[in-house]
PDB file of C-alpha atoms in Angstrom:
ATOM      1  CA  MET Z  76      -2.121 -18.629 -23.446  1.00  0.00           C
ATOM      2  CA  VAL Z  77      -1.044 -15.852 -25.856  1.00  0.00           C
ATOM      3  CA  LYS Z  78      -3.242 -15.477 -28.935  1.00  0.00           C
ATOM      4  CA  GLN Z  79      -1.699 -14.240 -32.178  1.00  0.00           C
ATOM      5  CA  ASP Z  80      -4.573 -11.939 -33.147  1.00  0.00           C
ATOM      6  CA  LYS Z  81      -4.542  -9.902 -29.944  1.00  0.00           C
ATOM      7  CA  LYS Z  82      -1.758  -8.013 -28.244  1.00  0.00           C
ATOM      8  CA  SER Z  83      -0.930  -9.533 -24.905  1.00  0.00           C
ATOM      9  CA  THR Z  84      -0.842  -7.433 -21.753  1.00  0.00           C
ATOM     10  CA  HIS Z  85       2.633  -7.523 -20.245  1.00  0.00           C
ATOM     11  CA  ILE Z  86       2.426  -7.572 -16.443  1.00  0.00           C
ATOM     12  CA  LEU Z  87       5.504  -7.276 -14.262  1.00  0.00           C
ATOM     13  CA  PHE Z  88       4.657  -8.978 -10.948  1.00  0.00           C
ATOM     14  CA  SER Z  89       6.976  -7.844  -8.164  1.00  0.00           C
ATOM     15  CA  ASP Z  90       6.656  -9.903  -4.982  1.00  0.00           C
ATOM     16  CA  ASP Z  91       9.033 -12.003  -2.890  1.00  0.00           C
ATOM     17  CA  ASP Z  92       6.290 -14.510  -1.976  1.00  0.00           C
ATOM     18  CA  THR Z  93       6.585 -17.439  -4.404  1.00  0.00           C
ATOM     19  CA  ASP Z  94       3.173 -18.802  -3.375  1.00  0.00           C
ATOM     20  CA  ASP Z  95       1.507 -15.503  -4.325  1.00  0.00           C
ATOM     21  CA  ALA Z  96       3.404 -15.473  -7.629  1.00  0.00           C
ATOM     22  CA  LEU Z  97       2.253 -19.028  -8.364  1.00  0.00           C
ATOM     23  CA  LEU Z  98      -1.399 -18.239  -7.570  1.00  0.00           C
ATOM     24  CA  PHE Z  99      -1.239 -15.091  -9.704  1.00  0.00           C
ATOM     25  CA  THR Z 100       0.265 -17.099 -12.587  1.00  0.00           C
ATOM     26  CA  GLN Z 101      -2.445 -19.757 -12.303  1.00  0.00           C
ATOM     27  CA  ALA Z 102      -5.150 -17.075 -12.257  1.00  0.00           C
ATOM     28  CA  ALA Z 103      -3.628 -15.365 -15.311  1.00  0.00           C
ATOM     29  CA  ASP Z 104      -3.621 -18.703 -17.157  1.00  0.00           C
ATOM     30  CA  LEU Z 105      -7.395 -18.987 -16.653  1.00  0.00           C
ATOM     31  CA  ILE Z 106      -8.210 -15.550 -18.037  1.00  0.00           C
ATOM     32  CA  THR Z 107      -9.146 -15.295 -21.705  1.00  0.00           C
ATOM     33  CA  SER Z 108      -7.191 -12.061 -22.207  1.00  0.00           C
ATOM     34  CA  PRO Z 109      -3.653 -12.853 -23.365  1.00  0.00           C
ATOM     35  CA  ILE Z 110      -1.153 -12.059 -20.605  1.00  0.00           C
ATOM     36  CA  LEU Z 111       2.627 -12.102 -20.616  1.00  0.00           C
ATOM     37  CA  LEU Z 112       4.031 -12.307 -17.073  1.00  0.00           C
ATOM     38  CA  SER Z 113       7.472 -11.255 -15.896  1.00  0.00           C
ATOM     39  CA  PHE Z 114       8.651 -11.473 -12.306  1.00  0.00           C
ATOM     40  CA  ALA Z 115      10.845  -9.583  -9.859  1.00  0.00           C
ATOM     41  CA  GLU Z 116      11.458 -11.012  -6.380  1.00  0.00           C
ATOM     42  CA  ASP Z 117      12.564  -7.823  -4.647  1.00  0.00           C
ATOM     43  CA  GLY Z 118      12.604  -4.095  -5.182  1.00  0.00           C
ATOM     44  CA  GLU Z 119      16.163  -3.942  -6.457  1.00  0.00           C
ATOM     45  CA  GLN Z 120      15.453  -6.637  -9.038  1.00  0.00           C
ATOM     46  CA  LEU Z 121      12.330  -4.706 -10.099  1.00  0.00           C
ATOM     47  CA  MET Z 122      14.252  -1.476 -10.647  1.00  0.00           C
ATOM     48  CA  ARG Z 123      17.018  -3.319 -12.557  1.00  0.00           C
ATOM     49  CA  TYR Z 124      14.355  -4.932 -14.763  1.00  0.00           C
ATOM     50  CA  LEU Z 125      12.795  -1.541 -15.505  1.00  0.00           C
ATOM     51  CA  SER Z 126      16.175  -0.100 -16.505  1.00  0.00           C
ATOM     52  CA  LYS Z 127      17.211  -2.946 -18.828  1.00  0.00           C
ATOM     53  CA  GLU Z 128      14.211  -4.886 -20.123  1.00  0.00           C
ATOM     54  CA  MET Z 129      11.235  -4.067 -22.318  1.00  0.00           C
ATOM     55  CA  LEU Z 130       8.848  -2.045 -20.173  1.00  0.00           C
ATOM     56  CA  PRO Z 131       5.639  -3.781 -19.096  1.00  0.00           C
ATOM     57  CA  ASP Z 132       2.103  -2.507 -19.623  1.00  0.00           C
ATOM     58  CA  MET Z 133       1.575  -2.490 -15.855  1.00  0.00           C
ATOM     59  CA  ILE Z 134       3.271  -3.412 -12.594  1.00  0.00           C
ATOM     60  CA  PHE Z 135       1.731  -5.344  -9.705  1.00  0.00           C
ATOM     61  CA  LEU Z 136       3.791  -4.213  -6.724  1.00  0.00           C
ATOM     62  CA  ASP Z 137       3.977  -5.745  -3.262  1.00  0.00           C
ATOM     63  CA  LEU Z 138       4.913  -3.359  -0.461  1.00  0.00           C
ATOM     64  CA  ASN Z 139       6.668  -5.846   1.825  1.00  0.00           C
ATOM     65  CA  MET Z 140       9.740  -6.942  -0.118  1.00  0.00           C
ATOM     66  CA  PRO Z 141      13.368  -7.403   0.890  1.00  0.00           C
ATOM     67  CA  VAL Z 142      16.286  -5.221  -0.220  1.00  0.00           C
ATOM     68  CA  LYS Z 143      14.035  -2.348  -1.384  1.00  0.00           C
ATOM     69  CA  ASN Z 144      10.369  -2.163  -0.369  1.00  0.00           C
ATOM     70  CA  GLY Z 145       7.426  -1.335  -2.610  1.00  0.00           C
ATOM     71  CA  ILE Z 146       7.018   2.230  -1.368  1.00  0.00           C
ATOM     72  CA  GLU Z 147      10.665   2.975  -2.204  1.00  0.00           C
ATOM     73  CA  CYS Z 148      10.154   1.456  -5.667  1.00  0.00           C
ATOM     74  CA  LEU Z 149       6.942   3.400  -6.276  1.00  0.00           C
ATOM     75  CA  SER Z 150       8.689   6.628  -5.298  1.00  0.00           C
ATOM     76  CA  GLU Z 151      11.573   5.900  -7.710  1.00  0.00           C
ATOM     77  CA  ILE Z 152       9.199   4.982 -10.545  1.00  0.00           C
ATOM     78  CA  ARG Z 153       7.167   8.160 -10.144  1.00  0.00           C
ATOM     79  CA  SER Z 154      10.270  10.368 -10.019  1.00  0.00           C
ATOM     80  CA  ASP Z 155      11.767   8.877 -13.219  1.00  0.00           C
ATOM     81  CA  LYS Z 156      10.528  10.561 -16.426  1.00  0.00           C
ATOM     82  CA  LYS Z 157      11.070   7.326 -18.401  1.00  0.00           C
ATOM     83  CA  LEU Z 158       8.871   5.340 -15.997  1.00  0.00           C
ATOM     84  CA  ASP Z 159       6.387   7.759 -14.423  1.00  0.00           C
ATOM     85  CA  TRP Z 160       3.654   6.888 -16.963  1.00  0.00           C
ATOM     86  CA  LEU Z 161       3.656   3.175 -16.015  1.00  0.00           C
ATOM     87  CA  PRO Z 162       0.471   1.966 -14.313  1.00  0.00           C
ATOM     88  CA  VAL Z 163       1.377   0.661 -10.856  1.00  0.00           C
ATOM     89  CA  ILE Z 164      -1.104  -1.502  -8.980  1.00  0.00           C
ATOM     90  CA  VAL Z 165      -0.101  -1.949  -5.360  1.00  0.00           C
ATOM     91  CA  TYR Z 166      -0.915  -5.599  -4.586  1.00  0.00           C
ATOM     92  CA  THR Z 167      -0.226  -6.285  -0.932  1.00  0.00           C
ATOM     93  CA  THR Z 168      -1.467  -7.887   2.275  1.00  0.00           C
ATOM     94  CA  SER Z 169      -1.358  -4.516   4.050  1.00  0.00           C
ATOM     95  CA  ASP Z 170      -4.691  -2.844   4.703  1.00  0.00           C
ATOM     96  CA  ASN Z 171      -2.978  -0.216   6.863  1.00  0.00           C
ATOM     97  CA  SER Z 172      -4.465   3.214   6.155  1.00  0.00           C
ATOM     98  CA  ARG Z 173      -1.021   4.827   6.362  1.00  0.00           C
ATOM     99  CA  ASP Z 174       0.245   2.532   3.563  1.00  0.00           C
ATOM    100  CA  ILE Z 175      -2.858   3.274   1.472  1.00  0.00           C
ATOM    101  CA  ASP Z 176      -2.457   7.040   1.979  1.00  0.00           C
ATOM    102  CA  THR Z 177       1.262   6.944   1.154  1.00  0.00           C
ATOM    103  CA  CYS Z 178       0.668   4.991  -2.066  1.00  0.00           C
ATOM    104  CA  PHE Z 179      -2.125   7.375  -3.063  1.00  0.00           C
ATOM    105  CA  GLU Z 180       0.160  10.372  -2.488  1.00  0.00           C
ATOM    106  CA  LEU Z 181       2.890   8.677  -4.559  1.00  0.00           C
ATOM    107  CA  LYS Z 182       0.354   8.302  -7.383  1.00  0.00           C
ATOM    108  CA  ALA Z 183      -0.098   4.537  -7.574  1.00  0.00           C
ATOM    109  CA  ASN Z 184      -2.984   3.778  -9.935  1.00  0.00           C
ATOM    110  CA  LEU Z 185      -4.778   1.308  -7.656  1.00  0.00           C
ATOM    111  CA  TYR Z 186      -4.342  -0.253  -4.240  1.00  0.00           C
ATOM    112  CA  VAL Z 187      -5.446  -3.872  -3.890  1.00  0.00           C
ATOM    113  CA  VAL Z 188      -5.366  -5.838  -0.654  1.00  0.00           C
ATOM    114  CA  LYS Z 189      -4.442  -9.334  -1.836  1.00  0.00           C
ATOM    115  CA  PRO Z 190      -7.578 -11.437  -2.231  1.00  0.00           C
ATOM    116  CA  THR Z 191      -7.869 -14.405   0.097  1.00  0.00           C
ATOM    117  CA  SER Z 192      -9.456 -16.851  -2.345  1.00  0.00           C
ATOM    118  CA  PHE Z 193      -8.298 -18.050  -5.746  1.00  0.00           C
ATOM    119  CA  GLU Z 194     -11.650 -17.099  -7.284  1.00  0.00           C
ATOM    120  CA  SER Z 195     -11.237 -13.549  -5.954  1.00  0.00           C
ATOM    121  CA  ILE Z 196      -7.755 -13.315  -7.474  1.00  0.00           C
ATOM    122  CA  ILE Z 197      -9.221 -14.191 -10.881  1.00  0.00           C
ATOM    123  CA  LYS Z 198     -12.074 -11.677 -10.504  1.00  0.00           C
ATOM    124  CA  THR Z 199      -9.712  -8.936  -9.331  1.00  0.00           C
ATOM    125  CA  LEU Z 200      -7.302  -9.523 -12.210  1.00  0.00           C
ATOM    126  CA  LYS Z 201     -10.158  -9.526 -14.746  1.00  0.00           C
ATOM    127  CA  LYS Z 202     -11.463  -6.252 -13.329  1.00  0.00           C
ATOM    128  CA  ILE Z 203      -8.044  -4.590 -13.467  1.00  0.00           C
ATOM    129  CA  LEU Z 204      -7.506  -5.725 -17.057  1.00  0.00           C
ATOM    130  CA  THR Z 205     -10.676  -3.870 -18.118  1.00  0.00           C
ATOM    131  CA  ILE Z 206      -9.220  -0.530 -17.000  1.00  0.00           C
ATOM    132  CA  ASP Z 207      -7.594   1.595 -19.688  1.00  0.00           C
ATOM    133  CA  PHE Z 208      -4.945   3.306 -17.591  1.00  0.00           C
ATOM    134  CA  LYS Z 209      -3.854   5.499 -20.526  1.00  0.00           C
ATOM    135  CA  LYS Z 210      -7.292   7.118 -20.693  1.00  0.00           C
ATOM    136  CA  GLN Z 211      -8.134   7.039 -16.995  1.00  0.00           C
ATOM    137  CA  SER Z 212      -7.385  10.163 -15.030  1.00  0.00           C
ATOM    138  CA  PRO Z 213      -5.744   9.672 -11.635  1.00  0.00           C
ATOM    139  CA  PRO Z 214      -8.143   7.893  -9.299  1.00  0.00           C
ATOM    140  CA  SER Z 215     -10.052   9.753  -6.653  1.00  0.00           C
ATOM    141  CA  LYS Z 216      -9.367   8.628  -3.105  1.00  0.00           C
ATOM    142  CA  GLU Z 217     -12.751   6.829  -3.096  1.00  0.00           C
ATOM    143  CA  ASN Z 218     -11.822   4.770  -6.194  1.00  0.00           C
ATOM    144  CA  PHE Z 219      -8.210   4.111  -5.243  1.00  0.00           C
ATOM    145  CA  LEU Z 220      -8.761   1.090  -3.003  1.00  0.00           C
ATOM    146  CA  LEU Z 221     -10.050  -1.821  -5.064  1.00  0.00           C
ATOM    147  CA  GLN Z 222     -12.065  -4.072  -2.800  1.00  0.00           C
ATOM    148  CA  ASN Z 223     -11.999  -7.823  -3.364  1.00  0.00           C
ATOM    149  CA  ALA Z 224     -14.037  -8.529  -6.452  1.00  0.00           C
TER     150      ALA Z 224
END
């Protein structure tokens, strides 16, 4: 999966749903861009990972996790000077406007309602990987919610 001539994109996937993690892994395996995946099963594990491991290029963050939820994690990430630059893609089943607004206010980079088909997961991941988060200014409210690709 990882090619030697190209730097791989390191994604930290934080979600307690093992089925979603498996589908995401399978989708990543089918994409031609080299991807290195790391996993956290709850918010506490995510924050421990970010304090001890090599930082990822981006985080896919579920909101509904045990121990510490995604909104708590996003708030901690954005208030930590060592982490506040990290692109955070909220990747959740929630399409609740209050959740979307809260994540926008906390400066998540994108909000994605989990796609319902495997093909849509692949398309969504491909689309996200084309975004250069280092050069992109914060999204406008209109561009914050990424609809199923």
